[in-house]
CSV table of C-alpha atoms in Angstrom, one decimal:
chain,number,residue,atom,x,y,z
A,1,ALA,CA,-8.4,-12.0,-3.8
A,2,GLU,CA,-9.4,-14.0,-0.8
A,3,GLU,CA,-12.7,-15.9,-0.7
A,4,ALA,CA,-14.5,-16.3,2.6
A,5,ARG,CA,-15.6,-19.9,1.9
A,6,SER,CA,-12.2,-21.3,0.8
A,7,THR,CA,-8.6,-20.7,1.5
A,8,PRO,CA,-6.6,-20.4,-1.7
A,9,ASP,CA,-3.0,-19.5,-1.1
A,10,ASN,CA,-3.0,-16.5,-3.3
A,11,GLY,CA,-4.0,-13.6,-1.1
A,12,GLN,CA,-0.6,-12.0,-1.1
A,13,ALA,CA,1.0,-10.3,-4.0
A,14,ALA,CA,4.7,-11.0,-4.5
A,15,ILE,CA,7.1,-8.1,-4.3
A,16,ARG,CA,9.5,-8.3,-7.3
A,17,SER,CA,13.2,-7.7,-6.7
A,18,SER,CA,14.8,-4.9,-8.6
A,19,PRO,CA,16.6,-6.0,-11.7
A,20,GLY,CA,20.3,-6.7,-11.2
A,21,PRO,CA,23.1,-5.1,-13.3
A,22,ARG,CA,22.9,-6.1,-17.0
A,23,PRO,CA,25.9,-7.8,-18.7
A,24,ILE,CA,28.2,-5.7,-20.7
A,25,SER,CA,27.6,-5.4,-24.5
A,26,GLY,CA,29.0,-8.1,-26.6
A,27,ALA,CA,28.0,-11.1,-28.6
A,28,ASP,CA,29.0,-13.5,-25.9
A,29,ALA,CA,27.0,-11.7,-23.2
A,30,ALA,CA,24.0,-11.2,-25.5
A,31,ALA,CA,24.0,-15.0,-26.2
A,32,GLY,CA,23.8,-15.7,-22.4
A,33,ALA,CA,27.3,-16.5,-21.3
A,34,ASP,CA,27.7,-18.1,-18.0
A,35,ALA,CA,28.9,-16.3,-14.8
A,36,TRP,CA,32.6,-17.0,-15.3
A,37,THR,CA,32.5,-15.8,-18.9
A,38,GLU,CA,30.7,-12.6,-17.8
A,39,TYR,CA,33.3,-12.1,-15.1
A,40,ALA,CA,36.1,-12.5,-17.6
A,41,LEU,CA,34.5,-10.1,-20.0
A,42,ARG,CA,34.2,-7.5,-17.2
A,43,ALA,CA,37.8,-8.0,-16.1
A,44,GLU,CA,39.0,-7.6,-19.7
A,45,ALA,CA,37.0,-4.5,-20.3
A,46,ARG,CA,38.1,-3.0,-17.0
A,47,ALA,CA,41.8,-3.7,-17.8
A,48,ALA,CA,41.4,-2.2,-21.3
A,49,GLY,CA,39.7,0.9,-19.8
A,50,ARG,CA,36.5,0.2,-21.8
A,51,PRO,CA,33.3,1.4,-20.1
A,52,ILE,CA,31.0,-1.4,-18.7
A,53,GLU,CA,27.4,-0.7,-19.5
A,54,GLU,CA,25.4,-1.0,-16.2
A,55,PRO,CA,22.2,0.9,-16.2
A,56,PRO,CA,21.1,2.2,-12.8
A,57,ARG,CA,19.1,-0.2,-10.6
A,58,LEU,CA,15.4,0.5,-10.7
A,59,LEU,CA,14.5,0.8,-7.0
A,60,ARG,CA,11.2,1.4,-5.3
A,61,THR,CA,11.6,4.4,-3.1
A,62,LEU,CA,9.4,6.2,-0.6
A,63,THR,CA,8.6,8.8,-3.3
A,64,ALA,CA,7.6,6.1,-5.8
A,65,PRO,CA,5.1,3.8,-4.1
A,66,PRO,CA,4.0,0.6,-5.9
A,67,ARG,CA,0.6,2.1,-6.5
A,68,ALA,CA,-1.3,5.2,-5.5
A,69,CYS,CA,-3.8,5.0,-2.7
A,70,GLY,CA,-6.8,5.2,-5.0
A,71,ALA,CA,-5.5,2.8,-7.6
A,72,PRO,CA,-7.5,-0.4,-7.6
A,73,VAL,CA,-6.2,-3.8,-8.7
A,74,MET,CA,-7.9,-6.9,-10.1
A,75,VAL,CA,-11.2,-5.1,-10.3
A,76,ARG,CA,-12.9,-7.6,-12.7
A,77,GLU,CA,-11.6,-10.7,-10.8
A,78,VAL,CA,-12.7,-9.3,-7.4
A,79,VAL,CA,-16.2,-8.5,-8.7
A,80,ASP,CA,-16.4,-11.9,-10.4
A,81,ALA,CA,-15.6,-13.6,-7.1
A,82,VAL,CA,-18.2,-11.6,-5.2
A,83,LEU,CA,-21.0,-12.1,-7.7
A,84,ALA,CA,-20.2,-15.8,-8.3
A,85,ALA,CA,-22.9,-16.8,-5.9
A,86,LYS,CA,-25.5,-15.0,-8.2
A,87,ARG,CA,-27.5,-13.7,-5.2
A,88,THR,CA,-29.7,-10.6,-5.1
A,89,GLY,CA,-29.6,-8.3,-2.0
A,90,THR,CA,-27.2,-5.9,-0.4
A,91,TYR,CA,-23.6,-5.7,-1.5
A,92,VAL,CA,-20.8,-3.8,0.3
A,93,ASP,CA,-17.8,-2.0,-1.1
A,94,ALA,CA,-15.8,-1.5,2.1
A,95,SER,CA,-13.0,0.4,0.3
A,96,PHE,CA,-14.6,2.9,-2.1
A,97,GLY,CA,-11.4,4.8,-3.0
A,98,ARG,CA,-12.2,6.4,-6.4
A,99,GLY,CA,-15.1,4.0,-7.1
A,100,ALA,CA,-13.6,1.5,-9.5
A,101,TYR,CA,-15.0,-1.6,-7.7
A,102,SER,CA,-18.4,0.1,-7.1
A,103,GLU,CA,-18.8,1.1,-10.7
A,104,GLU,CA,-18.0,-2.4,-11.9
A,105,LEU,CA,-20.4,-3.9,-9.4
A,106,LEU,CA,-23.2,-1.5,-10.5
A,107,GLN,CA,-22.7,-2.4,-14.1
A,108,ARG,CA,-23.5,-6.0,-13.3
A,109,LEU,CA,-25.9,-5.8,-10.3
A,110,PRO,CA,-29.5,-6.6,-10.9
A,111,SER,CA,-32.0,-3.8,-10.5
A,112,ASN,CA,-33.4,-5.4,-7.3
A,113,SER,CA,-30.0,-5.3,-5.5
A,114,ARG,CA,-28.4,-2.4,-3.7
A,115,LEU,CA,-24.9,-1.2,-2.8
A,116,VAL,CA,-23.5,0.2,0.4
A,117,VAL,CA,-20.1,1.9,0.1
A,118,PHE,CA,-17.7,2.9,2.9
A,119,ALA,CA,-15.8,6.2,2.3
A,120,ASP,CA,-14.5,7.8,5.5
A,121,GLU,CA,-14.6,11.6,4.9
A,122,ARG,CA,-12.1,12.2,7.7
A,123,VAL,CA,-9.5,10.0,6.0
A,124,ASP,CA,-10.3,10.8,2.3
A,125,PRO,CA,-12.7,13.6,1.7
A,126,ALA,CA,-12.3,13.2,-2.1
A,127,ALA,CA,-13.4,9.6,-1.9
A,128,ALA,CA,-16.5,10.6,0.2
A,129,GLU,CA,-17.5,13.2,-2.3
A,130,ALA,CA,-17.0,10.8,-5.2
A,131,ALA,CA,-19.2,8.2,-3.4
A,132,ARG,CA,-22.0,10.8,-2.9
A,133,ALA,CA,-21.8,11.7,-6.6
A,134,LEU,CA,-22.2,8.1,-7.5
A,135,GLN,CA,-25.1,7.8,-5.2
A,136,ARG,CA,-26.8,10.8,-6.9
A,137,ALA,CA,-26.2,9.2,-10.3
A,138,ASP,CA,-27.4,5.7,-9.4
A,139,SER,CA,-30.3,5.0,-7.0
A,140,ARG,CA,-29.0,1.5,-6.3
A,141,VAL,CA,-26.3,3.1,-4.1
A,142,TRP,CA,-28.3,2.7,-1.0
A,143,ALA,CA,-25.9,4.4,1.5
A,144,VAL,CA,-22.6,6.1,1.8
A,145,VAL,CA,-21.0,5.3,5.1
A,146,SER,CA,-18.3,7.7,6.5
A,147,ALA,CA,-16.6,5.2,8.8
A,148,PRO,CA,-13.7,2.8,8.7
A,149,LEU,CA,-14.3,-0.7,7.4
A,150,ALA,CA,-14.0,-2.0,11.0
A,151,ALA,CA,-17.4,-0.4,11.7
A,152,LEU,CA,-19.2,-2.6,9.2
A,153,ARG,CA,-21.0,-4.8,11.7
A,154,ALA,CA,-22.1,-1.9,13.9
A,155,THR,CA,-23.3,0.1,10.9
A,156,LEU,CA,-25.2,-2.7,9.1
A,157,ALA,CA,-26.4,-4.7,12.1
A,158,GLY,CA,-29.4,-6.7,11.2
A,159,GLN,CA,-28.7,-6.7,7.5
A,160,GLU,CA,-28.0,-9.9,5.5
A,161,LEU,CA,-25.3,-9.3,3.0
A,162,ALA,CA,-25.2,-10.9,-0.5
A,163,GLY,CA,-21.5,-10.0,-0.9
A,164,VAL,CA,-18.6,-7.9,0.5
A,165,LEU,CA,-15.4,-6.7,-1.1
A,166,ALA,CA,-12.4,-4.7,0.2
A,167,ASP,CA,-9.1,-3.6,-1.2
A,168,LEU,CA,-7.0,-3.2,1.9
A,169,GLY,CA,-4.4,-1.0,0.1
A,170,VAL,CA,-7.2,1.5,-0.6
A,171,ALA,CA,-9.0,1.1,2.8
A,172,PHE,CA,-5.8,1.7,4.8
A,173,GLN,CA,-4.5,4.4,2.5
A,174,GLN,CA,-1.3,2.5,1.7
A,175,GLY,CA,-0.4,4.8,-1.1
A,176,ASP,CA,0.9,8.3,-1.7
A,177,ASP,CA,-0.1,10.9,1.0
A,178,ALA,CA,2.8,13.2,1.5
A,179,PHE,CA,1.2,15.4,4.2
A,180,ARG,CA,0.7,12.5,6.6
A,181,GLY,CA,4.1,11.1,5.8
A,182,LEU,CA,2.7,7.8,4.5
A,183,SER,CA,5.1,7.6,1.6
A,184,SER,CA,7.2,10.7,1.3
A,185,ILE,CA,10.7,11.4,2.5
A,186,ASP,CA,10.2,15.1,2.3
A,187,ASP,CA,10.4,17.4,5.3
A,188,VAL,CA,6.8,16.8,6.4
A,189,PRO,CA,5.5,16.2,10.0
A,190,LEU,CA,6.0,12.7,11.3
A,191,ASP,CA,2.3,11.8,11.7
A,192,LEU,CA,1.4,8.6,9.8
A,193,ARG,CA,-2.2,8.5,11.0
A,194,ALA,CA,-4.8,8.0,8.3
A,195,ASP,CA,-7.3,10.0,10.5
A,196,PRO,CA,-5.5,12.9,12.3
A,197,SER,CA,-8.4,13.2,14.7
A,198,CYS,CA,-7.9,9.7,16.1
A,199,GLY,CA,-5.1,8.4,18.4
A,200,ILE,CA,-1.6,9.9,18.6
A,201,SER,CA,0.9,10.6,15.9
A,202,ALA,CA,4.0,8.5,15.3
A,203,ALA,CA,6.2,11.3,16.6
A,204,GLU,CA,4.2,11.4,19.9
A,205,TRP,CA,4.4,7.7,20.3
A,206,LEU,CA,8.2,7.6,19.7
A,207,ARG,CA,8.7,10.1,22.5
A,208,THR,CA,8.0,7.5,25.2
A,209,VAL,CA,8.9,4.2,23.4
A,210,THR,CA,11.5,1.8,24.7
A,211,VAL,CA,14.0,0.1,22.5
A,212,GLU,CA,12.3,-3.3,23.1
A,213,GLU,CA,8.9,-2.0,22.2
A,214,LEU,CA,10.1,-0.3,19.0
A,215,ALA,CA,12.1,-3.4,17.9
A,216,TRP,CA,9.0,-5.6,18.4
A,217,VAL,CA,6.8,-3.2,16.3
A,218,VAL,CA,9.4,-3.0,13.5
A,219,HIS,CA,9.8,-6.7,13.4
A,220,ALA,CA,6.1,-7.7,13.7
A,221,TYR,CA,4.6,-5.1,11.4
A,222,GLY,CA,7.4,-4.2,9.1
A,223,GLU,CA,7.8,-7.6,7.5
A,224,ASP,CA,11.6,-7.5,8.0
A,225,ASP,CA,12.7,-11.1,8.6
A,226,ASP,CA,15.8,-10.4,10.6
A,227,PRO,CA,15.0,-9.5,14.3
A,228,LEU,CA,18.6,-8.2,14.8
A,229,VAL,CA,18.1,-5.6,12.1
A,230,SER,CA,14.9,-4.5,13.8
A,231,LEU,CA,16.8,-4.2,17.1
A,232,ARG,CA,19.6,-2.2,15.5
A,233,ILE,CA,17.1,0.2,13.9
A,234,ALA,CA,15.2,0.6,17.3
A,235,GLU,CA,18.5,1.3,19.1
A,236,ALA,CA,19.5,3.9,16.5
A,237,VAL,CA,16.1,5.6,16.5
A,238,VAL,CA,15.9,5.9,20.3
A,239,ASP,CA,19.5,6.9,20.6
A,240,TRP,CA,19.1,9.8,18.1
A,241,GLN,CA,16.0,11.0,20.0
A,242,ARG,CA,17.9,10.9,23.3
A,243,ARG,CA,20.7,13.1,21.9
A,244,HIS,CA,18.7,15.5,19.6
A,245,GLY,CA,15.2,15.6,21.1
A,246,PRO,CA,11.8,14.4,19.7
A,247,TYR,CA,11.4,13.6,16.0
A,248,ARG,CA,9.6,16.3,14.1
A,249,THR,CA,9.7,15.2,10.4
A,250,VAL,CA,9.7,12.1,8.4
A,251,TYR,CA,13.0,13.0,6.9
A,252,GLN,CA,14.7,13.0,10.3
A,253,LEU,CA,13.5,9.4,11.0
A,254,VAL,CA,14.3,8.2,7.5
A,255,GLU,CA,17.9,9.3,7.7
A,256,VAL,CA,18.4,7.6,11.0
A,257,ILE,CA,17.0,4.3,9.7
A,258,ARG,CA,19.0,4.5,6.5
A,259,LYS,CA,22.2,4.9,8.4
A,260,ALA,CA,21.3,2.1,10.8
A,261,LYS,CA,20.6,-0.4,7.9
A,262,THR,CA,23.7,0.6,6.1
A,263,MET,CA,22.6,-1.1,2.9
A,264,GLN,CA,19.8,-1.1,0.3
A,265,GLU,CA,16.9,-3.6,0.6
A,266,GLU,CA,17.3,-6.7,-1.5
A,267,ARG,CA,13.7,-6.3,-2.7
A,268,GLY,CA,14.5,-2.9,-4.2
A,269,LEU,CA,12.8,-0.9,-1.4
A,270,HIS,CA,14.1,2.2,0.2
A,271,PRO,CA,15.9,1.2,3.5
A,272,ALA,CA,13.3,3.0,5.6
A,273,LYS,CA,10.2,1.7,3.7
A,274,LEU,CA,9.4,-1.3,5.9
A,275,THR,CA,10.1,0.6,9.2
A,276,LEU,CA,7.7,3.4,8.2
A,277,GLN,CA,5.2,0.7,7.1
A,278,ALA,CA,5.5,-0.9,10.6
A,279,LEU,CA,4.9,2.4,12.3
A,280,ARG,CA,1.9,3.2,10.1
A,281,VAL,CA,0.3,-0.2,10.7
A,282,PHE,CA,0.8,0.1,14.4
A,283,VAL,CA,-0.3,3.8,14.8
A,284,ASN,CA,-3.5,3.1,12.8
A,285,GLY,CA,-4.2,-0.3,14.3
A,286,GLU,CA,-4.7,-1.7,10.8
A,287,LEU,CA,-4.4,-5.4,11.7
A,288,GLU,CA,-6.9,-4.9,14.5
A,289,GLN,CA,-9.3,-3.1,12.1
A,290,LEU,CA,-8.9,-5.9,9.6
A,291,GLU,CA,-9.7,-8.6,12.1
A,292,GLU,CA,-12.8,-6.7,13.3
A,293,PHE,CA,-13.9,-6.3,9.7
A,294,LEU,CA,-13.5,-10.0,9.0
A,295,LYS,CA,-15.6,-10.9,12.1
A,296,GLY,CA,-18.3,-8.4,11.2
A,297,SER,CA,-18.6,-9.1,7.5
A,298,THR,CA,-18.6,-12.9,7.9
A,299,ALA,CA,-21.2,-12.6,10.6
A,300,LEU,CA,-23.6,-10.7,8.3
A,301,LEU,CA,-23.0,-12.7,5.1
A,302,ALA,CA,-26.0,-14.7,3.9
A,303,PRO,CA,-25.5,-18.5,3.4
A,304,GLY,CA,-23.5,-19.0,0.2
A,305,ALA,CA,-22.6,-15.3,0.0
A,306,ARG,CA,-19.0,-14.3,-0.6
A,307,LEU,CA,-16.3,-12.0,0.8
A,308,ALA,CA,-13.4,-11.0,-1.5
A,309,LEU,CA,-10.3,-9.2,-0.3
A,310,VAL,CA,-7.2,-7.7,-2.1
A,311,SER,CA,-4.0,-7.4,-0.1
A,312,THR,CA,-0.3,-6.8,-1.0
A,313,ARG,CA,0.9,-7.0,2.6
A,314,ARG,CA,2.3,-10.3,4.0
A,315,ALA,CA,1.0,-9.6,7.5
A,316,GLU,CA,-2.6,-8.9,6.2
A,317,ALA,CA,-2.6,-12.0,4.0
A,318,ALA,CA,-1.4,-14.1,7.0
A,319,LEU,CA,-4.1,-12.7,9.2
A,320,VAL,CA,-6.9,-13.4,6.6
A,321,LYS,CA,-5.7,-17.0,6.1
A,322,ARG,CA,-5.5,-17.6,9.8
A,323,PHE,CA,-9.0,-16.3,10.3
A,324,LEU,CA,-10.3,-18.5,7.5
A,325,ARG,CA,-8.7,-21.6,9.1
A,326,GLU,CA,-10.2,-20.7,12.5
A,327,HIS,CA,-13.6,-20.2,11.1
A,328,GLU,CA,-13.8,-22.8,8.4
A,329,ASN,CA,-16.9,-24.5,9.9
A,330,SER,CA,-19.8,-23.5,7.7
A,331,HIS,CA,-23.1,-22.0,8.5
A,332,ALA,CA,-25.8,-24.5,9.5
A,333,MET,CA,-27.7,-23.8,6.3
A,334,PHE,CA,-24.7,-23.8,4.0
A,335,GLU,CA,-24.7,-27.5,3.3
A,336,ALA,CA,-28.4,-27.4,2.4
A,337,THR,CA,-28.0,-24.4,0.1
A,338,SER,CA,-24.8,-25.4,-1.7
A,339,SER,CA,-24.3,-27.8,-4.6
A,340,LEU,CA,-22.4,-31.0,-4.3
A,341,GLN,CA,-19.7,-29.6,-6.6
A,342,ARG,CA,-19.2,-26.6,-4.4
A,343,LEU,CA,-19.0,-28.7,-1.2
A,344,VAL,CA,-16.4,-30.9,-2.8
A,345,GLU,CA,-14.4,-27.8,-3.8
A,346,LEU,CA,-14.3,-26.7,-0.2
A,347,TYR,CA,-14.0,-30.2,1.4
A,348,PRO,CA,-12.1,-32.5,-1.0
A,349,LEU,CA,-12.3,-35.5,1.4
A,350,LEU,CA,-16.1,-35.7,0.7
A,351,LYS,CA,-15.2,-37.6,-2.4
A,352,ALA,CA,-13.1,-40.1,-0.5
A,353,SER,CA,-14.5,-43.4,0.9
A,354,ALA,CA,-12.2,-43.3,4.0
A,355,SER,CA,-14.0,-43.5,7.4
A,356,PHE,CA,-12.5,-40.2,8.5
A,357,ALA,CA,-13.8,-38.3,5.4
C-alpha cells in the first residue's frame, strides 16, 4: 500500500521466480550437498541409467494469472492505512471489485461517515450490481459511480474526502477475462480493452503500427528490461502481419511472440505475458488514468487525510512514487493539524539541529 503523505518503498509486490529443478533423491542431496556434489550425483545416476527426479517447473502462464481480477489483497492493511487519520466524512473505494475493501471499511466507519464506490458497469457489470446491492443493504454507501477511477475529481468536485483507497489490479481488470483476451491464450478476439465501447482494439492498433512504435510500447509498458528483446518481438509481430494479414485472435499473437523470444521467462511467466501486458496498458491508457486519479484524489483530500494504493506492477509503483516526490510539499494547513510525531515521520530532518533542516 502507498500512503499519500509519505513515500515508503514498498508499493510494488515482488514477482517470485519459479522454483528450479530439485536435487535427485539421496542422503547427500537431502543434506544439502554443494553444486559439485549435486553435479557428480546427477552424472553418476545418468551413467547408471537411474532416473533423476525433477518435478516439472511451476510456471505462471496466461491461463493461470497471479490473482483473479476481483481478488483483493492486503484488505485489512489498506483499510488500516486509510483510517489511521481517524477522520469522519466521505471515504472513496475507487476499485470496488467484489466489495472486499468496502465491506471492511463499512465495518469500521462511524455512523456519521459515508462511502462512495466506483464500479464501472461497462467494464464489470457484476461489480456494479454488487455495489448497488451493498448500497441497498447499508445506507452509508452514499453513491455508486459507474465511471473509471480517473473520473474521481470530476465526479466528486467540491467534496472534501476523508480517505481514498484503490487496488489497481482490480481497477484495471488485471486478472482473468478470457473474452477480452486479458489473460487467455485461447482462440479469442484480440481486443484487450477493459471497456469495448472506448478507443480501438489491440488488433486495430496493430494494423498501422510501425516496428519502432511497437518496440517502444513493449519496452516501456511490458517491464521487459532488455530493449533488444522488445525490438525483436516488434519485428516478428509486424513481419507476421505483413505476410499473413491483420491479427484476429490472441492465440495468433501469442504464438508469434513465443517464437520470437525463443525461451521461457526467468520469472516463471509465459513468454507472451509481458508483451500482452504492455499492449493492454497502452490500449487502455492505464498509466494516464492512474496519474489523473492521483491528481484528482490528492486535490480533494482533506488535510491529514490519506490515500492508499495497492499495485503489483513495477510501472504503476514507479509512477506513484514519482508523483509523491513531485508533490511532497504539504497543504498549508497540514503542519497546523498534524502532531509533531507525524511531522517527524514525514520530515526526519526536523529533529536535526543543522541549519538546513
